[in-house]
Coordinates of C-alpha atoms and ligand atoms in Angstrom, one line a residue:
Chain A
X1 CA 0.0 0.0 0.0
X2 CA 2.6 2.6 1.0
X3 CA 5.0 1.4 -1.6
X4 CA 2.3 1.7 -4.3
X5 CA 1.4 5.1 -3.0
X6 CA 5.0 6.1 -3.2
X7 CA 5.3 4.7 -6.6
X8 CA 2.2 6.6 -7.8
X9 CA 3.4 9.7 -6.3
X10 CA 6.7 9.4 -8.0
X11 CA 5.0 8.9 -11.3
X12 CA 2.9 12.0 -10.9
X13 CA 5.9 13.9 -10.0
X14 CA 7.6 12.8 -13.2
X15 CA 4.5 13.6 -15.2
X16 CA 4.3 17.1 -13.7
X17 CA 8.0 17.7 -14.4
X18 CA 7.7 16.5 -18.0
X19 CA 4.6 18.8 -18.4
X20 CA 6.5 21.8 -16.9
X21 CA 9.6 21.2 -19.2
X22 CA 7.2 20.7 -22.1
X23 CA 5.4 23.9 -21.6
X24 CA 8.5 25.7 -20.9
X25 CA 10.0 24.3 -24.1
X26 CA 6.9 25.3 -26.2
X27 CA 6.8 28.7 -24.7
X28 CA 10.4 29.6 -25.5
X29 CA 11.0 27.8 -28.9
X30 CA 11.7 29.7 -32.0
X31 CA 8.7 30.8 -34.1
X32 CA 8.7 31.6 -37.8
X33 CA 11.7 33.9 -38.9
X34 CA 10.8 37.6 -39.3
X35 CA 11.5 38.1 -43.0
X36 CA 11.7 41.7 -43.6
X37 CA 14.8 42.9 -42.0
X38 CA 18.1 43.9 -43.5
X39 CA 20.9 41.3 -42.9
X40 CA 23.1 43.8 -41.1
X41 CA 20.3 44.7 -38.7
X42 CA 19.5 41.1 -38.2
X43 CA 23.1 40.3 -37.3
X44 CA 23.0 43.2 -34.8
X45 CA 19.9 42.1 -33.2
X46 CA 20.9 38.4 -32.9
X47 CA 18.5 35.4 -32.9
X48 CA 16.0 37.0 -30.7
X49 CA 14.8 39.2 -33.5
X50 CA 15.6 37.2 -36.6
X51 CA 14.0 33.9 -35.7
X52 CA 11.5 35.3 -33.2
X53 CA 13.4 33.3 -30.6
X54 CA 12.5 34.3 -27.0
X55 CA 15.2 35.9 -24.7
X56 CA 14.1 33.3 -22.2
X57 CA 16.2 30.2 -22.7
X58 CA 14.4 26.9 -23.1
X59 CA 15.0 23.8 -21.1
X60 CA 17.4 22.4 -23.7
X61 CA 19.6 25.5 -23.5
X62 CA 19.6 25.3 -19.7
X63 CA 20.3 21.6 -19.8
X64 CA 23.2 21.9 -22.2
X65 CA 24.7 24.8 -20.1
X66 CA 24.2 22.9 -16.9
X67 CA 26.0 20.0 -18.4
X68 CA 28.9 22.3 -19.3
X69 CA 29.0 23.5 -15.7
X70 CA 28.9 20.1 -14.2
X71 CA 31.9 19.0 -16.4
X72 CA 34.0 21.8 -15.0
X73 CA 32.6 22.8 -11.6
X74 CA 35.9 24.1 -10.2
X75 CA 37.6 26.2 -12.9
X76 CA 38.9 29.6 -11.9
X77 CA 39.5 32.2 -14.7
X78 CA 39.8 35.2 -12.5
X79 CA 37.4 37.2 -10.3
X80 CA 34.3 37.2 -12.6
X81 CA 34.6 33.7 -14.2
X82 CA 34.8 30.8 -11.6
X83 CA 33.2 27.4 -11.8
X84 CA 29.8 27.0 -10.0
X85 CA 31.4 24.5 -7.6
X86 CA 33.8 27.2 -6.4
X87 CA 30.9 29.7 -6.0
X88 CA 28.7 27.3 -4.1
X89 CA 31.7 26.4 -1.9
X90 CA 32.2 30.0 -1.0
X91 CA 28.5 30.4 -0.1
X92 CA 28.4 27.1 1.9
X93 CA 31.6 28.2 3.6
X94 CA 30.1 31.5 4.8
X95 CA 26.9 29.9 5.8
X96 CA 28.8 27.1 7.6
X97 CA 31.0 29.7 9.5
X98 CA 28.2 32.1 10.5
X99 CA 25.9 29.2 11.4
X100 CA 28.4 27.4 13.6
X101 CA 29.3 30.6 15.4
X102 CA 25.6 31.1 16.0
X103 CA 25.3 27.6 17.3
X104 CA 28.2 28.1 19.7
X105 CA 26.6 31.3 21.1
X106 CA 22.9 30.5 20.9
X107 CA 22.8 27.1 22.6
X108 CA 24.8 27.8 25.7
X109 CA 23.2 31.2 26.0
X110 CA 19.8 29.6 25.5
X111 CA 20.5 27.1 28.2
X112 CA 21.4 29.9 30.6
X113 CA 18.3 31.9 29.7
X114 CA 16.0 28.9 29.9
X115 CA 17.3 27.8 33.3
X116 CA 17.0 31.3 34.8
X117 CA 13.7 33.0 35.0
X118 CA 15.5 36.2 35.9
X119 CA 17.7 36.2 32.8
X120 CA 14.8 35.2 30.7
X121 CA 12.7 38.2 31.8
X122 CA 15.7 40.5 31.7
X123 CA 16.8 39.6 28.2
X124 CA 13.4 39.3 26.7
X125 CA 12.9 42.9 25.6
X126 CA 16.3 42.8 23.8
X127 CA 15.4 39.6 22.0
X128 CA 12.0 40.9 21.1
X129 CA 13.5 44.0 19.4
X130 CA 16.5 42.3 17.8
X131 CA 14.7 39.3 16.4
X132 CA 12.5 41.0 13.8
X133 CA 15.3 43.1 12.2
X134 CA 16.1 42.0 8.7
X135 CA 19.6 40.5 8.8
X136 CA 20.5 42.6 5.8
X137 CA 19.8 45.7 7.7
X138 CA 23.0 44.9 9.7
X139 CA 25.0 44.9 6.6
X140 CA 26.2 48.6 6.4
X141 CA 27.0 48.5 10.1
X142 CA 28.9 45.3 9.6
X143 CA 30.8 46.7 6.6
X144 CA 31.5 49.8 8.4
X145 CA 32.9 48.1 11.7
X146 CA 34.4 45.0 10.2
X147 CA 35.7 46.6 6.9
X148 CA 35.7 43.2 5.1
X149 CA 32.9 42.2 2.9
X150 CA 33.3 38.4 3.3
X151 CA 33.4 38.6 7.1
X152 CA 30.5 41.0 7.0
X153 CA 28.5 38.3 5.0
X154 CA 29.4 35.8 7.7
X155 CA 28.3 38.2 10.4
X156 CA 24.9 38.6 8.7
X157 CA 24.5 34.8 8.5
X158 CA 25.5 34.7 12.2
X159 CA 22.9 37.3 13.3
X160 CA 20.1 35.7 11.2
X161 CA 20.6 32.2 12.3
X162 CA 21.0 33.0 16.0
X163 CA 17.4 33.9 16.8
X164 CA 15.5 30.7 16.0
X165 CA 18.1 28.7 17.8
X166 CA 18.2 30.9 20.8
X167 CA 14.5 31.1 21.1
X168 CA 14.0 27.4 20.6
X169 CA 16.7 26.5 23.1
X170 CA 15.2 28.8 25.7
X171 CA 11.8 27.3 25.2
X172 CA 13.0 23.8 25.0
X173 CA 15.0 24.1 28.2
X174 CA 12.3 26.0 30.1
X175 CA 9.7 23.5 29.2
X176 CA 11.5 20.3 30.2
X177 CA 8.9 18.3 32.0
X178 CA 9.2 18.9 35.8
X179 CA 8.9 15.3 36.7
X180 CA 12.1 14.6 34.8
X181 CA 13.9 17.3 36.6
X182 CA 12.4 16.0 39.9
X183 CA 13.8 12.5 39.1
X184 CA 17.3 14.0 38.8
X185 CA 16.7 16.0 41.9
X186 CA 15.7 13.0 44.0
X187 CA 18.7 11.2 42.8
X188 CA 20.9 14.1 43.9
X189 CA 22.4 14.7 40.5
X190 CA 24.4 17.9 40.3
X191 CA 23.5 20.9 38.1
X192 CA 26.0 20.2 35.4
X193 CA 25.2 16.5 35.1
X194 CA 21.6 17.3 35.2
X195 CA 22.0 19.7 32.3
X196 CA 23.7 17.1 30.2
X197 CA 21.6 14.0 31.3
X198 CA 18.1 15.4 31.5
X199 CA 17.7 18.9 30.1
X200 CA 19.9 18.5 27.0
X201 CA 18.2 15.3 25.8
X202 CA 14.7 16.5 26.7
X203 CA 15.2 19.8 25.0
X204 CA 17.2 18.4 22.0
X205 CA 14.3 18.0 19.6
X206 CA 13.2 21.6 20.2
X207 CA 16.7 22.8 19.9
X208 CA 17.3 20.9 16.6
X209 CA 14.1 22.2 15.2
X210 CA 15.4 25.7 15.8
X211 CA 18.7 24.8 14.1
X212 CA 16.7 23.6 11.2
X213 CA 14.8 26.7 10.8
X214 CA 18.1 28.7 11.2
X215 CA 19.9 26.9 8.5
X216 CA 17.0 27.5 6.1
X217 CA 17.0 31.2 6.9
X218 CA 20.8 31.4 6.6
X219 CA 20.7 29.9 3.1
X220 CA 17.9 32.3 2.1
X221 CA 20.0 35.3 3.4
X222 CA 23.3 34.3 2.0
X223 CA 22.2 34.8 -1.7
X224 CA 20.9 38.4 -0.9
X225 CA 24.0 39.1 1.2
X226 CA 26.4 38.1 -1.5
X227 CA 24.5 40.1 -4.1
X228 CA 25.2 43.1 -1.9
X229 CA 28.9 42.5 -1.0
X230 CA 29.9 40.9 -4.3
X231 CA 33.2 39.2 -5.1
X232 CA 32.4 35.5 -4.7
X233 CA 29.6 33.1 -3.8
X234 CA 26.4 31.9 -5.6
X235 CA 24.5 35.1 -4.8
X236 CA 27.2 37.2 -6.5
X237 CA 27.1 34.7 -9.4
X238 CA 23.4 35.3 -10.0
X239 CA 23.9 39.0 -9.9
X240 CA 26.9 38.8 -12.1
X241 CA 25.2 36.6 -14.7
X242 CA 22.2 39.0 -14.6
X243 CA 24.6 41.9 -15.6
X244 CA 25.9 39.7 -18.3
X245 CA 22.3 39.1 -19.4
X246 CA 22.9 35.3 -19.2
X247 CA 19.5 34.2 -18.0
X248 CA 20.5 30.6 -18.6
X249 CA 23.1 30.9 -15.9
X250 CA 20.7 32.6 -13.6
X251 CA 18.3 29.7 -14.0
X252 CA 21.0 27.2 -13.3
X253 CA 22.0 29.1 -10.2
X254 CA 18.4 29.2 -8.9
X255 CA 18.1 25.5 -9.5
X256 CA 21.3 24.8 -7.6
X257 CA 20.4 27.1 -4.8
X258 CA 17.1 25.2 -4.4
X259 CA 19.0 21.8 -4.3
X260 CA 21.7 22.9 -1.9
X261 CA 19.0 24.4 0.4
X262 CA 17.1 21.2 0.3
X263 CA 20.2 19.1 1.2
X264 CA 21.0 21.4 4.1
X265 CA 17.5 21.0 5.4
X266 CA 17.6 17.2 4.9
X267 CA 20.8 17.0 7.0
X268 CA 19.3 18.9 9.9
X269 CA 16.0 16.9 9.5
X270 CA 18.1 13.7 9.9
X271 CA 19.8 15.1 13.1
X272 CA 16.5 16.1 14.5
X273 CA 15.1 12.5 13.9
X274 CA 18.2 11.1 15.7
X275 CA 17.4 13.0 19.0
X276 CA 13.7 12.8 18.9
X277 CA 12.3 10.3 21.3
X278 CA 8.9 8.7 21.2
X279 CA 6.8 9.2 24.4
Chain B
X1 CA 5.4 5.7 71.1
X2 CA 7.8 3.5 69.1
X3 CA 10.9 5.0 67.7
X4 CA 10.2 7.8 65.3
X5 CA 12.1 7.0 62.1
X6 CA 10.3 9.9 60.3
X7 CA 8.8 12.7 62.2
X8 CA 6.9 15.6 60.5
X9 CA 6.8 18.4 63.0
X10 CA 4.3 21.1 62.6
X11 CA 4.7 21.7 58.9
X12 CA 2.5 24.2 57.0
X13 CA 2.3 25.1 53.3
X14 CA 1.0 28.4 52.1
X15 CA 0.6 29.8 48.6
X16 CA 0.0 33.3 47.6
X17 CA -3.7 33.5 47.2
X18 CA -6.0 36.1 45.7
X19 CA -4.6 39.5 46.5
X20 CA -2.3 39.8 49.3
X21 CA -3.8 36.9 51.3
X22 CA -2.2 33.6 51.6
X23 CA -4.0 30.3 51.0
X24 CA -3.1 27.8 53.6
X25 CA -3.2 24.3 52.1
X26 CA -2.5 22.9 55.6
X27 CA -0.8 24.0 58.8
X28 CA 0.5 22.6 62.1
X29 CA 0.6 19.1 60.7
X30 CA 2.3 16.5 62.8
X31 CA 2.8 12.9 61.9
X32 CA 5.3 10.2 62.6
X33 CA 6.3 6.9 61.2
X34 CA 8.3 4.0 62.6
X35 CA 11.1 2.2 60.8
X36 CA 9.8 -0.5 58.5
X37 CA 6.2 0.8 58.7
X38 CA 4.0 1.0 55.7
X39 CA 1.8 4.1 55.8
X40 CA -0.9 5.1 53.5
X41 CA -2.5 8.6 53.3
X42 CA -6.1 8.9 52.2
X43 CA -7.9 12.2 51.5
X44 CA -9.8 13.9 48.9
X45 CA -8.2 15.6 46.0
X46 CA -6.6 18.9 46.7
X47 CA -6.2 18.3 50.4
X48 CA -2.4 18.5 50.1
X49 CA -1.3 14.9 50.1
X50 CA 1.1 15.4 47.2
X51 CA 2.4 18.5 48.9
X52 CA 3.2 16.5 52.1
X53 CA 4.9 13.8 50.0
X54 CA 7.0 16.3 48.1
X55 CA 8.1 18.0 51.3
X56 CA 9.0 14.5 52.7
X57 CA 11.0 13.9 49.5
X58 CA 12.6 17.3 49.8
X59 CA 11.4 18.4 46.4
X60 CA 9.3 21.1 48.1
X61 CA 10.0 23.0 51.3
X62 CA 7.4 23.6 54.0
X63 CA 6.4 27.2 54.8
X64 CA 6.9 26.4 58.5
X65 CA 8.0 23.5 60.5
X66 CA 10.5 20.7 59.8
X67 CA 10.8 17.1 58.8
X68 CA 13.1 14.9 60.8
X69 CA 14.4 11.6 59.3
X70 CA 16.5 9.4 61.3
X71 CA 17.2 12.1 63.9
X72 CA 18.2 14.8 61.3
X73 CA 16.2 17.6 59.9
X74 CA 16.1 17.2 56.2
X75 CA 17.1 19.9 53.7
X76 CA 16.4 19.1 50.1
X77 CA 16.3 15.8 48.4
X78 CA 18.3 12.7 49.3
X79 CA 19.2 9.3 47.9
X80 CA 17.9 7.8 51.1
X81 CA 14.3 8.7 50.2
X82 CA 13.3 7.3 46.8
X83 CA 10.2 8.6 45.0
X84 CA 7.9 6.5 42.8
X85 CA 6.0 9.1 40.8
X86 CA 2.4 8.8 39.8
X87 CA 3.2 9.3 36.1
X88 CA 6.3 6.9 36.4
X89 CA 8.5 9.8 35.1
X90 CA 10.7 7.5 33.1
X91 CA 13.3 9.3 30.9
X92 CA 11.9 8.4 27.4
X93 CA 15.2 8.6 25.7
X94 CA 16.7 6.0 27.8
X95 CA 15.9 2.3 27.8
X96 CA 14.6 0.3 30.8
X97 CA 18.1 -0.6 31.7
X98 CA 19.3 3.0 31.0
X99 CA 16.7 4.4 33.4
X100 CA 17.5 2.2 36.2
X101 CA 21.3 2.5 35.6
X102 CA 20.9 6.3 35.7
X103 CA 19.8 5.9 39.3
X104 CA 22.4 3.5 40.2
X105 CA 25.3 5.5 38.7
X106 CA 23.9 8.6 40.4
X107 CA 24.2 6.9 43.9
X108 CA 27.5 5.1 43.3
X109 CA 29.4 7.5 41.1
X110 CA 32.7 5.7 41.2
X111 CA 31.2 2.3 39.9
X112 CA 32.2 1.2 36.4
X113 CA 29.8 0.5 33.7
X114 CA 29.6 -3.3 34.2
X115 CA 29.0 -3.0 37.9
X116 CA 26.3 -0.4 37.4
X117 CA 24.7 -2.6 34.8
X118 CA 24.8 -5.7 36.9
X119 CA 23.3 -3.9 39.8
X120 CA 20.6 -2.4 37.8
X121 CA 19.8 -5.8 36.2
X122 CA 19.2 -7.3 39.6
X123 CA 16.4 -4.9 40.2
X124 CA 15.0 -5.2 36.7
X125 CA 14.8 -9.0 37.4
X126 CA 13.3 -8.3 40.8
X127 CA 10.2 -6.5 39.3
X128 CA 9.9 -9.1 36.6
X129 CA 11.1 -7.2 33.6
X130 CA 13.8 -9.6 32.6
X131 CA 14.0 -9.5 28.8
X132 CA 12.7 -5.9 28.4
X133 CA 16.0 -4.2 29.5
X134 CA 16.6 -2.8 26.0
X135 CA 13.1 -1.5 25.4
X136 CA 12.3 2.2 25.5
X137 CA 9.5 3.3 27.8
X138 CA 7.3 4.0 24.8
X139 CA 7.4 0.3 24.0
X140 CA 6.1 -0.6 27.5
X141 CA 2.6 -0.9 28.9
X142 CA 1.6 1.3 31.8
X143 CA 2.1 -1.5 34.2
X144 CA 5.6 -2.2 32.9
X145 CA 6.5 1.4 33.1
X146 CA 5.5 1.6 36.7
X147 CA 7.6 -1.5 37.4
X148 CA 10.6 0.3 35.9
X149 CA 9.7 3.1 38.2
X150 CA 9.7 0.8 41.2
X151 CA 12.9 -0.8 40.0
X152 CA 14.6 2.5 39.7
X153 CA 13.4 3.6 43.2
X154 CA 14.5 0.3 44.8
X155 CA 17.9 0.2 42.9
X156 CA 19.3 2.9 45.1
X157 CA 18.5 0.9 48.3
X158 CA 16.8 3.7 49.9
X159 CA 15.9 4.0 53.5
X160 CA 12.3 4.8 52.6
X161 CA 10.0 4.9 49.6
X162 CA 7.6 7.7 48.8
X163 CA 4.8 6.8 46.5
X164 CA 2.3 9.2 45.0
X165 CA -0.7 7.3 43.8
X166 CA 1.6 5.0 42.0
X167 CA -1.0 2.7 40.7
X168 CA -3.9 5.0 40.0
X169 CA -3.4 5.0 36.3
X170 CA -3.3 1.2 35.9
X171 CA -6.1 -1.3 35.3
X172 CA -7.3 -3.3 38.2
X173 CA -5.6 -6.5 37.4
X174 CA -2.1 -4.8 36.8
X175 CA -2.8 -2.8 39.9
X176 CA -3.3 -5.9 41.9
X177 CA -0.2 -7.6 40.8
X178 CA 2.0 -4.5 41.4
X179 CA 0.5 -4.1 44.9
X180 CA 1.6 -7.7 45.6
X181 CA 5.1 -7.0 44.4
X182 CA 5.4 -3.8 46.3
X183 CA 4.1 -5.4 49.4
X184 CA 6.5 -8.4 49.0
X185 CA 9.5 -6.2 48.3
X186 CA 8.8 -3.8 51.2
X187 CA 8.3 -6.7 53.7
X188 CA 11.5 -8.4 52.4
X189 CA 13.6 -5.4 52.5
X190 CA 12.1 -3.8 55.6
X191 CA 11.3 -0.6 53.7
X192 CA 9.6 2.3 55.4
X193 CA 7.0 3.4 52.9
X194 CA 4.7 6.3 52.6
X195 CA 2.0 6.0 50.0
X196 CA -0.7 8.2 48.8
X197 CA -3.8 6.5 47.5
X198 CA -7.4 7.0 46.5
X199 CA -8.2 3.4 46.7
X200 CA -9.5 2.3 50.2
X201 CA -8.8 -1.4 49.5
X202 CA -5.3 -0.7 48.4
X203 CA -4.7 1.0 51.7
X204 CA -6.2 -1.8 53.7
X205 CA -4.2 -4.3 51.8
X206 CA -0.8 -2.6 52.0
X207 CA -0.8 -0.3 55.1
X208 CA 0.1 -0.8 58.7
X209 CA -1.2 2.6 59.5
X210 CA -3.7 4.8 57.5
X211 CA -3.7 8.5 57.8
X212 CA -6.9 10.2 57.2
X213 CA -6.8 13.8 56.0
X214 CA -9.8 16.2 56.0
X215 CA -10.6 18.4 52.9
X216 CA -8.5 21.4 52.1
X217 CA -8.0 24.2 52.3
X218 CA -6.8 24.2 55.8
X219 CA -6.6 20.4 55.8
X220 CA -5.8 18.5 59.0
X221 CA -4.7 15.0 59.8
X222 CA -7.9 13.8 61.4
X223 CA -7.0 10.3 62.5
X224 CA -4.4 7.6 62.3
X225 CA -6.2 4.3 61.7
X226 CA -4.2 1.2 62.8
X227 CA -4.8 -1.7 60.4
X228 CA -6.1 -4.6 62.4
X229 CA -5.4 -7.1 59.7
X230 CA -2.5 -9.5 60.3
X231 CA 0.8 -8.6 58.6
X232 CA 0.8 -11.8 56.5
X233 CA -2.6 -10.9 55.0
X234 CA -3.4 -12.3 51.6
X235 CA -5.1 -10.5 48.8
X236 CA -7.7 -13.1 48.2
X237 CA -8.9 -13.7 51.8
X238 CA -8.7 -10.0 52.8
X239 CA -12.4 -9.6 52.8
X240 CA -13.0 -12.6 55.0
X241 CA -11.2 -11.1 57.9
X242 CA -13.8 -10.2 60.6
X243 CA -12.6 -6.7 60.9
X244 CA -12.2 -6.0 57.2
X245 CA -15.7 -4.4 56.7
X246 CA -15.4 -2.4 60.0
X247 CA -12.2 -0.9 58.8
X248 CA -13.5 -0.4 55.3
X249 CA -16.7 1.3 56.5
X250 CA -14.8 3.5 58.9
X251 CA -12.5 4.8 56.2
X252 CA -15.4 5.3 53.7
X253 CA -17.5 7.0 56.2
X254 CA -14.6 9.4 56.8
X255 CA -14.3 10.0 53.1
X256 CA -18.0 10.4 52.4
X257 CA -19.1 12.6 55.4
X258 CA -16.5 13.2 58.1
X259 CA -13.8 14.6 55.9
X260 CA -16.0 17.7 55.3
X261 CA -17.4 18.1 58.8
X262 CA -14.6 17.1 60.8
X263 CA -13.3 20.6 61.6
X264 CA -16.8 21.8 62.7
X265 CA -17.5 18.7 64.7
X266 CA -14.2 18.4 66.4
X267 CA -13.2 21.8 67.7
X268 CA -10.9 20.4 70.3
X269 CA -8.8 18.4 67.8
X270 CA -5.2 18.5 68.8
X271 CA -3.0 18.3 65.6
X272 CA 0.0 17.3 67.8
X273 CA -1.8 14.3 69.2
X274 CA -3.9 12.9 66.4
X275 CA -6.2 10.2 67.7
X276 CA -5.1 6.7 67.0
X277 CA -8.0 4.6 66.0
X278 CA -8.0 0.9 66.7
X279 CA -10.7 -0.9 64.8
X280 CA -12.7 -3.4 66.9
X281 CA -10.3 -3.6 69.8
X282 CA -12.6 -4.0 72.8
X283 CA -11.9 -2.5 76.2
X284 CA -10.3 0.7 75.0
X285 CA -11.8 3.9 76.1
X286 CA -14.1 5.6 73.6
X287 CA -12.9 9.0 73.7
X288 CA -14.7 11.1 71.2
X289 CA -16.6 8.6 69.2
X290 CA -20.3 9.7 69.8
X291 CA -21.7 8.7 66.4
X292 CA -24.5 6.1 66.7
X293 CA -23.9 3.2 64.4
X294 CA -26.6 0.6 65.0
X295 CA -26.3 -0.9 61.6
X296 CA -22.7 -1.8 62.1
X297 CA -23.4 -3.5 65.4
X298 CA -26.1 -5.6 63.9
X299 CA -24.2 -6.6 60.9
X300 CA -21.2 -7.4 63.0
X301 CA -22.4 -9.0 66.1
X302 CA -19.8 -9.6 68.8
X303 CA -17.6 -6.8 67.6
X304 CA -17.3 -3.6 69.3
X305 CA -17.6 -0.3 67.4
X306 CA -14.4 1.4 66.2
X307 CA -13.0 3.0 69.1
X308 CA -10.6 6.0 69.4
X309 CA -7.9 6.5 71.9
X310 CA -5.1 9.0 71.9
Ligands
LIG1 N1 2.2 25.9 43.0 C1 1.1 26.1 43.6 N2 0.5 27.3 43.8 C2 -0.7 27.5 44.4 N3 -1.4 26.5 44.9 C3 -0.9 25.3 44.8 C4 0.4 25.0 44.2 N4 0.6 23.7 44.2 C5 -0.5 23.1 44.9 N5 -1.4 24.1 45.2 C6 -2.6 23.9 46.0 O1 -2.4 23.1 47.1 C7 -3.4 22.1 47.3 C8 -2.9 20.8 47.5 O2 -2.4 20.3 46.4 P1 -1.9 18.7 46.3 O3 -0.9 18.5 47.4 O4 -1.5 18.5 44.9 O5 -3.2 18.0 46.6 P2 -3.5 16.4 46.5 O6 -2.3 15.7 46.2 O7 -4.1 16.0 47.9 O8 -4.6 16.3 45.5 C9 -4.3 22.3 46.1 O9 -5.6 23.0 46.5 C10 -3.6 23.1 45.1 O10 -4.5 24.0 44.5
LIG2 MG1 -1.8 14.5 44.4

C-alpha cells in the first residue's frame, strides 16, 4: 500500500516535471523567422529578432549549459569567471561559519536563559527587538565596523541564524517536564550532570528544530548578502550573470540554490530525527 | 510511642492566594512513622497529600515546621528517600536498563559500567522485567513502566520509599499484581513506605497505618487508623477477615461525610496528638466517638464499634 502510494506519487511527480518542461520548451521555442529585415540589422539584433526566438532560454539550453558547468565545476578564470562549484563552496563556507558561530553562542546562552527565569525576563525585551530586524539591515553597520565584505556576510549569517536557535533553546530548556527534573533532583544529580543528562536530551528535539529553521533562513539570506557584498559566492554569481544578461546561468544558479538548500534542510532533519524520542 | 524514624513536625504550606492573602493548604501538621512501617494517606483531591509527600521527598520546602528523618532535619532531596512518581516519570530517551542505571550511577558515582549494569539488572529482574531491558518506555505498557519506576526507586536501596498514587493510572488487574510486588518487596527489604492512594482497598491491603486527611484548604490530619489485619494478610482472603468491613466502612464514612464536617464537629482536635483509631479492639476507652452506628453493630455481632484513643 505505502510502496504503491510512493510509486504513484513518484509517477505523478515525473509527469508534472515533464509537463512543466514541455510547456517551458513550447513557450520559448523559435517561431517563424521575421523576414523583412536587413541582414546587417538582423546580425546586430541576434537570434531574438531574426528567428522570433525568446530571450528566455528553453529547457534544452539550460540543460546543455548545466552539463557544461557540471563538467568543469571548479575552474577559476579570475574574479568574474569561476566554476559553479567554487561559487557554491564560498557560499556554503560562509553559511557554515556564521551558522556554527551562532550555534556556539545560541545554545549555551539559550540554556542559561532557559534555566534562569531572571535572565529570561531581563533579556526578553532585547530579543524581542533584535529578532524582527532583517539581517541585511545589519550589513552597512557590519561593513563599516568589520571593513571586510566576506566577514560581513558571515556576520549577517550569524545574526540571522541565532534567533530561531536561541528562542527554541530557551523554550526547550524552560519547558522540560518537571517530573524529569524531579527525578534528577531525588537522585541528587548535580546541576552540570543534570543539564547534560536530563535537560539537554529533553530539549534536544526543540533545539534541533530551531537549528533547522536557522539553516533555512541562513541559506535564504546568503544569496541576498552576496548580491550586496559581491566578489564570490552563488549570490554574486546570480547578480553577475544578470549583468551579463545570461538568463541561462541565472536559472541554473536558481536550481542549484534550491538543491543545496534542500540538502542542508535534509541533513538537519536527519539530526532532528536522531534526537527525537517517542513518548 | 515507638521510635520515630520519620517525624513531620508542625509543617505548613501556604501559597500566595487572591490579592495579598495567603492560601493555607494545611498547617500545624504532625505525623510520625516507625522504621519498617507501611503508611498510606487517604484524603480527597486537593487536600495537600502530594504536597506532604513532596516535602518529605525534599522536592518542596514547607512554609513552616520541619521534617526529621533518622534524627536529622532534612534539607532538600536525598538518595535515602526514593520517590515513585504517579506518572512513572521515566526518561523516554533511555531504555529500561538506562533508566535504572541512571539511578544506580547517580548513587555510586565511582562504579564502572559493568558494575552499574549488573546492579541495575538485579532490580529489573526483581520487578519481573527480565528480557525488556533494552526497550524504551514508549514500548512498554503502563504497568511495565510503573515496574521500571519501582525498580529505579529500589535500585538505590533507599531507607524509605515515597509513592504518590503509583497505581492509580493502571487497570485493576495490573494494579493488583503490582500491589503484591510492592508489598512483598517492602516486607522483604524492611522498607519504610509512605504511599498516597485514593483506593481504600489498596490502603487496607498494604498499610500498617492509614492517615486520614480532611478536605482542604486548611486540611488537617484527622485520625491515624491502625490496620487490624495481620501482617501476613493475603489479597484473596482479605475480605474474609472479621474486621475488614469495619475498617473499610470506617474509612469510607470518613471520606464520604466526616472529611467535610470534621473541623466543625471536632473543635478540640489537637494536631500534635492525632487520635489513633483501633478498629474493633474492645476494652479501649471511647474518647470522642459519639456517632451512633446501630447498623454496624447488627451486621457485626460480637464486635465492638471502632473506638478511638489518643
Ligand atoms: N504551586 C502552587 N501554587 C498554588 N497552589 C498550589 C500549588 N501547588 C498546589 N497548590 C494547591 O495546594 C493544594 C494541595 O495540592 P496537592 O498537594 O497536589 O493535593 P492532593 O495531592 O491532595 O490532591 C491544592 O488545593 C492546590 O490547588
Ligand atoms: Mg496529588
